[in-house]
mmCIF file of C-alpha atoms in Angstrom:
data_model
loop_
_atom_site.group_PDB
_atom_site.id
_atom_site.type_symbol
_atom_site.label_atom_id
_atom_site.label_comp_id
_atom_site.label_asym_id
_atom_site.label_seq_id
_atom_site.Cartn_x
_atom_site.Cartn_y
_atom_site.Cartn_z
ATOM 1 C CA MET F 1 -0.043 -0.077 -0.012
ATOM 2 C CA THR F 2 1.382 3.567 -0.896
ATOM 3 C CA GLU F 3 2.369 5.915 2.250
ATOM 4 C CA TYR F 4 2.213 9.424 2.104
ATOM 5 C CA GLY F 5 4.496 11.476 3.384
ATOM 6 C CA TYR F 6 5.474 15.644 3.536
ATOM 7 C CA PHE F 7 7.821 17.089 1.805
ATOM 8 C CA LEU F 8 10.141 19.455 3.887
ATOM 9 C CA SER F 9 11.667 21.942 1.287
ATOM 10 C CA CYS F 10 15.202 23.326 2.543
ATOM 11 C CA GLU F 11 14.991 26.292 -0.001
ATOM 12 C CA GLU F 12 11.818 27.846 0.813
ATOM 13 C CA PHE F 13 11.838 27.489 4.652
ATOM 14 C CA THR F 14 14.023 28.677 7.866
ATOM 15 C CA PRO F 15 15.080 25.296 10.319
ATOM 16 C CA ALA F 16 12.700 26.412 12.811
ATOM 17 C CA GLU F 17 9.823 26.433 9.910
ATOM 18 C CA LEU F 18 10.498 23.244 9.082
ATOM 19 C CA ILE F 19 10.680 21.384 12.584
ATOM 20 C CA ASP F 20 7.304 23.006 12.729
ATOM 21 C CA GLN F 21 5.849 21.595 9.761
ATOM 22 C CA ALA F 22 7.250 18.299 10.607
ATOM 23 C CA ARG F 23 5.041 18.066 13.827
ATOM 24 C CA ARG F 24 2.193 19.472 11.629
ATOM 25 C CA ALA F 25 2.680 16.974 9.361
ATOM 26 C CA GLN F 26 2.615 13.863 11.928
ATOM 27 C CA ARG F 27 -0.490 15.292 13.968
ATOM 28 C CA ALA F 28 -1.963 15.444 10.263
ATOM 29 C CA GLY F 29 -1.299 11.698 9.354
ATOM 30 C CA PHE F 30 1.649 12.095 7.536
ATOM 31 C CA THR F 31 3.754 8.885 7.921
ATOM 32 C CA ARG F 32 6.990 9.712 6.718
ATOM 33 C CA LEU F 33 9.062 12.746 6.113
ATOM 34 C CA ALA F 34 11.320 13.477 3.158
ATOM 35 C CA ILE F 35 14.100 16.722 2.930
ATOM 36 C CA SER F 36 15.605 18.258 0.384
ATOM 37 C CA ASP F 37 19.425 18.930 0.519
ATOM 38 C CA HIS F 38 20.518 22.264 -1.212
ATOM 39 C CA PHE F 39 23.446 24.802 -0.650
ATOM 40 C CA HIS F 40 21.362 27.398 -2.700
ATOM 41 C CA PRO F 41 17.817 28.102 -3.246
ATOM 42 C CA TRP F 42 16.183 27.948 -6.621
ATOM 43 C CA ASN F 43 15.724 31.569 -6.940
ATOM 44 C CA ASP F 44 16.132 34.243 -4.189
ATOM 45 C CA ALA F 45 12.398 34.412 -3.653
ATOM 46 C CA GLN F 46 12.563 31.100 -2.078
ATOM 47 C CA GLY F 47 15.348 32.637 0.381
ATOM 48 C CA ASN F 48 16.403 29.864 2.395
ATOM 49 C CA SER F 49 19.211 27.283 2.423
ATOM 50 C CA PRO F 50 19.912 25.473 5.984
ATOM 51 C CA PHE F 51 22.319 22.561 6.237
ATOM 52 C CA VAL F 52 20.611 19.536 5.699
ATOM 53 C CA TRP F 53 22.383 17.117 8.393
ATOM 54 C CA SER F 54 21.698 20.011 11.100
ATOM 55 C CA VAL F 55 18.061 19.953 10.363
ATOM 56 C CA ILE F 56 17.811 15.930 10.216
ATOM 57 C CA GLY F 57 19.292 15.539 13.661
ATOM 58 C CA ALA F 58 16.627 18.094 15.309
ATOM 59 C CA LEU F 59 13.982 16.170 13.200
ATOM 60 C CA SER F 60 14.702 12.860 15.300
ATOM 61 C CA GLN F 61 14.136 14.840 18.079
ATOM 62 C CA ALA F 62 11.003 16.547 17.137
ATOM 63 C CA VAL F 63 8.846 13.746 15.563
ATOM 64 C CA ASP F 64 9.180 9.990 15.518
ATOM 65 C CA LEU F 65 8.467 9.760 11.151
ATOM 66 C CA PRO F 66 11.016 8.172 8.852
ATOM 67 C CA VAL F 67 13.331 11.072 7.086
ATOM 68 C CA THR F 68 14.452 10.593 3.538
ATOM 69 C CA THR F 69 16.734 13.137 1.622
ATOM 70 C CA LEU F 70 15.180 13.540 -1.934
ATOM 71 C CA VAL F 71 18.245 13.890 -2.465
ATOM 72 C CA THR F 72 21.447 14.002 -1.449
ATOM 73 C CA CYS F 73 24.375 14.833 -4.100
ATOM 74 C CA PRO F 74 27.479 12.626 -2.397
ATOM 75 C CA THR F 75 29.787 13.017 -4.829
ATOM 76 C CA VAL F 76 30.759 16.713 -5.570
ATOM 77 C CA ARG F 77 30.418 18.985 -2.941
ATOM 78 C CA LEU F 78 30.863 16.429 -0.173
ATOM 79 C CA HIS F 79 32.873 13.320 -0.445
ATOM 80 C CA PRO F 80 31.125 9.967 -0.172
ATOM 81 C CA ALA F 81 33.282 9.244 3.164
ATOM 82 C CA VAL F 82 31.342 13.038 4.773
ATOM 83 C CA THR F 83 28.287 12.153 3.246
ATOM 84 C CA ALA F 84 28.603 8.190 4.726
ATOM 85 C CA GLN F 85 29.259 10.005 8.130
ATOM 86 C CA ALA F 86 26.392 12.271 8.228
ATOM 87 C CA ALA F 87 24.035 9.663 6.823
ATOM 88 C CA ALA F 88 25.145 6.656 9.338
ATOM 89 C CA THR F 89 24.311 9.356 12.482
ATOM 90 C CA SER F 90 21.253 10.520 10.838
ATOM 91 C CA SER F 91 20.285 6.712 11.137
ATOM 92 C CA VAL F 92 21.316 6.265 14.514
ATOM 93 C CA LEU F 93 19.689 9.454 16.049
ATOM 94 C CA LEU F 94 16.289 8.374 13.911
ATOM 95 C CA GLY F 95 16.811 4.764 15.168
ATOM 96 C CA GLY F 96 17.122 3.383 11.936
ATOM 97 C CA ARG F 97 14.598 5.048 10.327
ATOM 98 C CA PHE F 98 16.505 7.180 7.652
ATOM 99 C CA ALA F 99 17.196 6.311 4.137
ATOM 100 C CA LEU F 100 19.223 8.257 1.636
ATOM 101 C CA GLY F 101 18.091 9.414 -1.556
ATOM 102 C CA VAL F 102 21.014 10.138 -3.642
ATOM 103 C CA GLY F 103 21.102 11.619 -7.027
ATOM 104 C CA THR F 104 23.939 13.106 -9.458
ATOM 105 C CA GLY F 105 22.861 16.684 -8.651
ATOM 106 C CA GLU F 106 22.395 20.309 -9.871
ATOM 107 C CA ALA F 107 25.460 22.919 -10.931
ATOM 108 C CA LEU F 108 23.625 24.773 -8.565
ATOM 109 C CA ASN F 109 24.807 23.219 -5.913
ATOM 110 C CA GLU F 110 27.958 21.668 -6.494
ATOM 111 C CA HIS F 111 29.696 24.135 -8.638
ATOM 112 C CA ILE F 112 30.841 26.188 -4.904
ATOM 113 C CA HIS F 113 34.119 24.548 -5.007
ATOM 114 C CA GLY F 114 35.527 25.819 -8.741
ATOM 115 C CA ASP F 115 35.377 22.456 -10.160
ATOM 116 C CA ARG F 116 34.623 21.769 -13.788
ATOM 117 C CA TRP F 117 30.861 20.396 -13.836
ATOM 118 C CA PRO F 118 30.824 16.860 -15.089
ATOM 119 C CA SER F 119 29.157 15.210 -18.094
ATOM 120 C CA PHE F 120 25.696 13.455 -17.031
ATOM 121 C CA ASP F 121 27.504 9.906 -17.803
ATOM 122 C CA ASP F 122 30.677 11.359 -15.666
ATOM 123 C CA ARG F 123 28.222 12.234 -12.748
ATOM 124 C CA ALA F 124 26.282 8.669 -13.028
ATOM 125 C CA ALA F 125 30.061 6.749 -12.656
ATOM 126 C CA MET F 126 30.852 9.175 -9.677
ATOM 127 C CA LEU F 127 27.465 7.961 -8.113
ATOM 128 C CA GLU F 128 27.798 4.602 -8.769
ATOM 129 C CA GLU F 129 31.373 4.651 -7.405
ATOM 130 C CA ALA F 130 30.077 6.916 -4.272
ATOM 131 C CA VAL F 131 27.269 4.563 -3.275
ATOM 132 C CA GLU F 132 30.216 1.674 -3.230
ATOM 133 C CA VAL F 133 32.406 3.620 -0.866
ATOM 134 C CA MET F 134 29.329 4.575 0.997
ATOM 135 C CA ARG F 135 28.050 1.073 1.318
ATOM 136 C CA ALA F 136 31.639 -0.388 2.286
ATOM 137 C CA LEU F 137 31.511 2.739 5.508
ATOM 138 C CA PHE F 138 28.444 1.948 6.336
ATOM 139 C CA THR F 139 29.642 -1.792 7.547
ATOM 140 C CA GLY F 140 31.547 -0.172 10.647
ATOM 141 C CA ARG F 141 35.093 -1.458 9.025
ATOM 142 C CA GLN F 142 37.848 -0.107 8.112
ATOM 143 C CA VAL F 143 37.981 1.204 4.086
ATOM 144 C CA SER F 144 40.320 1.885 1.917
ATOM 145 C CA HIS F 145 39.354 2.757 -1.410
ATOM 146 C CA ARG F 146 41.298 3.843 -4.599
ATOM 147 C CA GLY F 147 39.039 4.512 -7.386
ATOM 148 C CA ARG F 148 38.568 6.383 -10.542
ATOM 149 C CA HIS F 149 36.855 9.581 -8.559
ATOM 150 C CA TYR F 150 37.484 9.040 -5.209
ATOM 151 C CA THR F 151 40.281 7.519 -2.639
ATOM 152 C CA VAL F 152 39.846 6.665 1.448
ATOM 153 C CA ASP F 153 42.236 6.084 3.521
ATOM 154 C CA ASN F 154 42.168 3.809 6.301
ATOM 155 C CA ALA F 155 38.656 5.242 7.164
ATOM 156 C CA ARG F 156 36.242 3.783 9.351
ATOM 157 C CA LEU F 157 32.762 4.793 10.628
ATOM 158 C CA TYR F 158 32.784 4.541 14.586
ATOM 159 C CA THR F 159 29.300 5.401 14.579
ATOM 160 C CA PRO F 160 27.573 3.361 11.838
ATOM 161 C CA PRO F 161 24.370 2.395 11.347
ATOM 162 C CA ASP F 162 22.562 0.064 13.876
ATOM 163 C CA GLY F 163 21.084 -2.085 10.654
ATOM 164 C CA PRO F 164 20.767 -1.581 6.879
ATOM 165 C CA LEU F 165 20.734 1.978 5.554
ATOM 166 C CA PRO F 166 18.988 1.783 2.131
ATOM 167 C CA VAL F 167 20.026 3.878 -0.469
ATOM 168 C CA TYR F 168 17.653 5.093 -2.798
ATOM 169 C CA VAL F 169 18.819 6.709 -6.225
ATOM 170 C CA SER F 170 17.461 9.633 -8.057
ATOM 171 C CA GLY F 171 16.542 9.409 -11.669
ATOM 172 C CA PHE F 172 14.409 11.390 -14.359
ATOM 173 C CA GLY F 173 15.160 9.105 -17.368
ATOM 174 C CA PRO F 174 15.435 5.357 -18.505
ATOM 175 C CA ASN F 175 19.364 5.234 -18.479
ATOM 176 C CA ALA F 176 19.171 6.902 -14.936
ATOM 177 C CA ALA F 177 16.065 4.425 -14.096
ATOM 178 C CA GLU F 178 18.264 1.369 -15.045
ATOM 179 C CA LEU F 179 21.289 3.297 -12.980
ATOM 180 C CA ALA F 180 18.920 2.976 -9.898
ATOM 181 C CA GLY F 181 17.719 -0.482 -10.175
ATOM 182 C CA ARG F 182 21.357 -1.833 -10.561
ATOM 183 C CA ILE F 183 23.074 0.210 -7.721
ATOM 184 C CA GLY F 184 20.169 1.453 -5.563
ATOM 185 C CA ASP F 185 17.694 0.143 -2.792
ATOM 186 C CA GLY F 186 14.956 1.789 -4.281
ATOM 187 C CA PHE F 187 14.244 4.688 -6.941
ATOM 188 C CA VAL F 188 13.224 8.336 -6.912
ATOM 189 C CA THR F 189 11.928 10.245 -9.399
ATOM 190 C CA MET F 190 9.160 13.119 -9.234
ATOM 191 C CA THR F 191 6.900 12.363 -11.957
ATOM 192 C CA PRO F 192 4.113 9.765 -11.740
ATOM 193 C CA ASP F 193 5.285 7.740 -15.343
ATOM 194 C CA ALA F 194 4.773 4.205 -14.681
ATOM 195 C CA ASP F 195 7.062 3.313 -17.919
ATOM 196 C CA LEU F 196 9.886 4.932 -15.674
ATOM 197 C CA VAL F 197 9.040 2.844 -12.799
ATOM 198 C CA ALA F 198 8.697 -0.076 -15.244
ATOM 199 C CA ALA F 199 12.343 0.439 -16.662
ATOM 200 C CA PHE F 200 13.574 0.476 -12.884
ATOM 201 C CA ARG F 201 11.874 -3.015 -12.396
ATOM 202 C CA GLU F 202 13.518 -4.355 -15.631
ATOM 203 C CA GLY F 203 16.926 -2.875 -14.443
ATOM 204 C CA GLY F 204 17.160 -4.539 -11.392
ATOM 205 C CA GLY F 205 14.482 -3.017 -9.278
ATOM 206 C CA ALA F 206 11.983 -5.742 -8.887
ATOM 207 C CA GLY F 207 10.825 -5.561 -5.165
ATOM 208 C CA LYS F 208 12.444 -2.355 -4.453
ATOM 209 C CA PRO F 209 10.501 0.966 -3.240
ATOM 210 C CA VAL F 210 10.015 3.322 -5.844
ATOM 211 C CA THR F 211 9.290 7.281 -4.218
ATOM 212 C CA GLY F 212 8.247 10.492 -5.766
ATOM 213 C CA GLY F 213 7.358 14.020 -4.918
ATOM 214 C CA VAL F 214 4.701 16.873 -5.972
ATOM 215 C CA LYS F 215 4.201 20.185 -4.876
ATOM 216 C CA VAL F 216 0.927 21.672 -4.514
ATOM 217 C CA CYS F 217 -0.616 25.237 -3.215
ATOM 218 C CA TRP F 218 -3.929 24.913 -1.285
ATOM 219 C CA SER F 219 -5.461 28.238 -0.525
ATOM 220 C CA SER F 220 -9.148 29.180 -0.627
ATOM 221 C CA ASN F 221 -7.878 31.498 -3.013
ATOM 222 C CA ARG F 222 -7.016 30.078 -6.364
ATOM 223 C CA ASP F 223 -5.598 33.191 -8.210
ATOM 224 C CA LYS F 224 -3.726 34.010 -5.287
ATOM 225 C CA ALA F 225 -2.055 30.190 -5.028
ATOM 226 C CA VAL F 226 -0.949 30.357 -8.916
ATOM 227 C CA ASP F 227 0.528 33.802 -7.981
ATOM 228 C CA THR F 228 2.511 32.044 -5.406
ATOM 229 C CA VAL F 229 3.368 29.438 -6.966
ATOM 230 C CA HIS F 230 4.374 31.199 -10.113
ATOM 231 C CA ARG F 231 6.816 33.542 -7.503
ATOM 232 C CA LEU F 232 8.223 30.745 -5.606
ATOM 233 C CA TRP F 233 8.337 27.649 -7.755
ATOM 234 C CA PRO F 234 8.955 28.623 -11.771
ATOM 235 C CA THR F 235 11.596 26.687 -11.884
ATOM 236 C CA GLU F 236 9.532 23.346 -11.882
ATOM 237 C CA LEU F 237 8.181 23.697 -14.924
ATOM 238 C CA LEU F 238 11.607 24.424 -16.759
ATOM 239 C CA PRO F 239 11.952 22.109 -19.723
ATOM 240 C CA GLY F 240 15.052 19.647 -20.101
ATOM 241 C CA GLU F 241 18.555 19.185 -18.436
ATOM 242 C CA LEU F 242 18.529 23.254 -17.348
ATOM 243 C CA ALA F 243 18.001 22.181 -13.961
ATOM 244 C CA GLN F 244 20.794 20.141 -13.980
ATOM 245 C CA LEU F 245 23.132 22.846 -15.444
ATOM 246 C CA LEU F 246 22.499 26.237 -14.611
ATOM 247 C CA PRO F 247 24.890 27.425 -12.036
ATOM 248 C CA THR F 248 23.115 30.258 -9.541
ATOM 249 C CA PRO F 249 20.089 31.132 -7.983
ATOM 250 C CA ALA F 250 20.150 34.365 -10.751
ATOM 251 C CA HIS F 251 20.198 31.802 -13.490
ATOM 252 C CA PHE F 252 17.315 30.324 -12.560
ATOM 253 C CA GLU F 253 15.613 33.453 -12.352
ATOM 254 C CA GLN F 254 16.273 34.374 -16.132
ATOM 255 C CA ALA F 255 15.549 31.050 -17.110
ATOM 256 C CA SER F 256 11.941 31.877 -15.472
ATOM 257 C CA GLU F 257 11.075 34.425 -17.341
ATOM 258 C CA LEU F 258 10.020 31.816 -19.744
ATOM 259 C CA VAL F 259 7.803 30.015 -17.076
ATOM 260 C CA THR F 260 4.204 32.097 -17.640
ATOM 261 C CA ARG F 261 1.487 32.290 -15.077
ATOM 262 C CA ASP F 262 -0.559 30.452 -17.304
ATOM 263 C CA MET F 263 1.614 27.296 -17.477
ATOM 264 C CA VAL F 264 1.782 27.241 -13.516
ATOM 265 C CA ASP F 265 -1.932 27.542 -13.838
ATOM 266 C CA GLU F 266 -2.584 24.414 -16.195
ATOM 267 C CA ALA F 267 0.595 22.322 -14.599
ATOM 268 C CA VAL F 268 0.192 22.595 -10.440
ATOM 269 C CA THR F 269 -2.575 21.806 -8.340
ATOM 270 C CA CYS F 270 -3.706 25.116 -6.346
ATOM 271 C CA GLY F 271 -6.664 25.919 -4.757
ATOM 272 C CA ASP F 272 -9.009 24.204 -2.136
ATOM 273 C CA ASP F 273 -10.563 21.599 -4.412
ATOM 274 C CA ALA F 274 -10.369 18.406 -2.351
ATOM 275 C CA GLN F 275 -10.823 16.027 -5.161
ATOM 276 C CA GLN F 276 -7.874 18.007 -7.412
ATOM 277 C CA HIS F 277 -5.270 17.286 -4.777
ATOM 278 C CA ILE F 278 -6.894 13.447 -4.227
ATOM 279 C CA ASP F 279 -6.478 12.815 -8.016
ATOM 280 C CA THR F 280 -2.713 14.585 -8.437
ATOM 281 C CA VAL F 281 -1.541 12.227 -5.335
ATOM 282 C CA ARG F 282 -3.295 9.453 -6.190
ATOM 283 C CA ALA F 283 -1.510 9.274 -9.878
ATOM 284 C CA TYR F 284 1.363 8.498 -8.168
ATOM 285 C CA ALA F 285 -0.028 5.553 -6.777
ATOM 286 C CA ARG F 286 -1.931 4.043 -9.832
ATOM 287 C CA ALA F 287 2.169 4.477 -11.606
ATOM 288 C CA GLY F 288 3.171 2.079 -8.816
ATOM 289 C CA PHE F 289 5.048 4.552 -6.311
ATOM 290 C CA ASP F 290 5.307 3.113 -2.791
ATOM 291 C CA GLU F 291 5.953 6.447 -1.012
ATOM 292 C CA VAL F 292 4.549 9.835 -1.985
ATOM 293 C CA TYR F 293 5.799 12.881 -0.322
ATOM 294 C CA VAL F 294 3.732 16.293 -0.861
ATOM 295 C CA GLY F 295 5.116 19.831 -0.588
ATOM 296 C CA GLN F 296 2.872 22.713 0.416
ATOM 297 C CA ILE F 297 4.413 26.126 -1.384
ATOM 298 C CA GLY F 298 4.064 29.210 0.544
ATOM 299 C CA PRO F 299 3.026 30.440 4.018
ATOM 300 C CA ASP F 300 -0.615 29.001 4.397
ATOM 301 C CA GLN F 301 0.974 25.772 6.023
ATOM 302 C CA GLU F 302 -1.935 25.635 8.711
ATOM 303 C CA VAL F 303 -4.616 25.317 6.202
ATOM 304 C CA PHE F 304 -2.737 22.700 4.319
ATOM 305 C CA PHE F 305 -2.123 20.541 7.203
ATOM 306 C CA ASP F 306 -6.126 20.938 8.074
ATOM 307 C CA ALA F 307 -7.460 20.260 4.786
ATOM 308 C CA TYR F 308 -5.303 17.225 4.287
ATOM 309 C CA ARG F 309 -5.847 15.613 7.404
ATOM 310 C CA GLU F 310 -9.756 15.775 7.294
ATOM 311 C CA LEU F 311 -10.124 15.658 3.528
ATOM 312 C CA VAL F 312 -7.147 14.304 1.170
ATOM 313 C CA LEU F 313 -5.244 11.786 3.116
ATOM 314 C CA PRO F 314 -8.613 9.666 4.334
ATOM 315 C CA ALA F 315 -9.959 9.846 0.927
ATOM 316 C CA LEU F 316 -6.372 8.742 -0.388
ATOM 317 C CA ARG F 317 -6.266 5.941 2.279
ATOM 318 C CA SER F 318 -9.790 4.773 1.466
#
């Protein structure tokens, strides 16, 4: 049965707001949490970018829900050995209720050291090697590794996970889905695409969970909601590989000039039509997803959680 979680957006909210949302999500009946990992927001209007590992530590003390990163890039900004230590500590703090969602990343977050931004094929190879390194470290044994992309010299996690720490691999095309099936314990993708789910299953992902997420804007004033999304998240509608290649929030703001308000109105679930929200989220279950995370855009968090507790989540579970 599909589980429904809440998506915590580090790009849009302060650490204190994220913790408050997590508590509200648990009270509303969401059974899981996902959290983004960004160094920069997508644009200045979003205006936040806390260090995800600090927030996860606070979440472990605030709520009892499982937490998944959607997603972390363990290849450029942070070395996979450092990411493994952060993930292992998160798993211990959460009593094993932690999954590490990983992906090949975006230049927006990973360019900050001034390194060349690799091609997708290189990033995929880096991710595969990084997952290998992290899994070796999760055992708690001493690890030395000399690979094409990474070196690890006599490293050992003295606070390893207490049990299995699943690694979910993100992807948005058939090649990435195949990679996720081959090296991942699960698959992360953000559109309810049954063909991608099938590619993952056929590529080695049979029996492994598929995870996705969707952003909505619940509001009694639909026009206001559309305006809110258009101001804060036009980047969701940018085409192709722009999201992986543009390096700064200013570049995303320039590209977002191509996204019209009408495009947002058509593509994003806005307003207080409960059935529309139900249909939007249910599409993921119908496509074969095991976990779906819903994020509320904008400041109207209380009305969102009230509506989902009373109207949306009961219908999804019926």
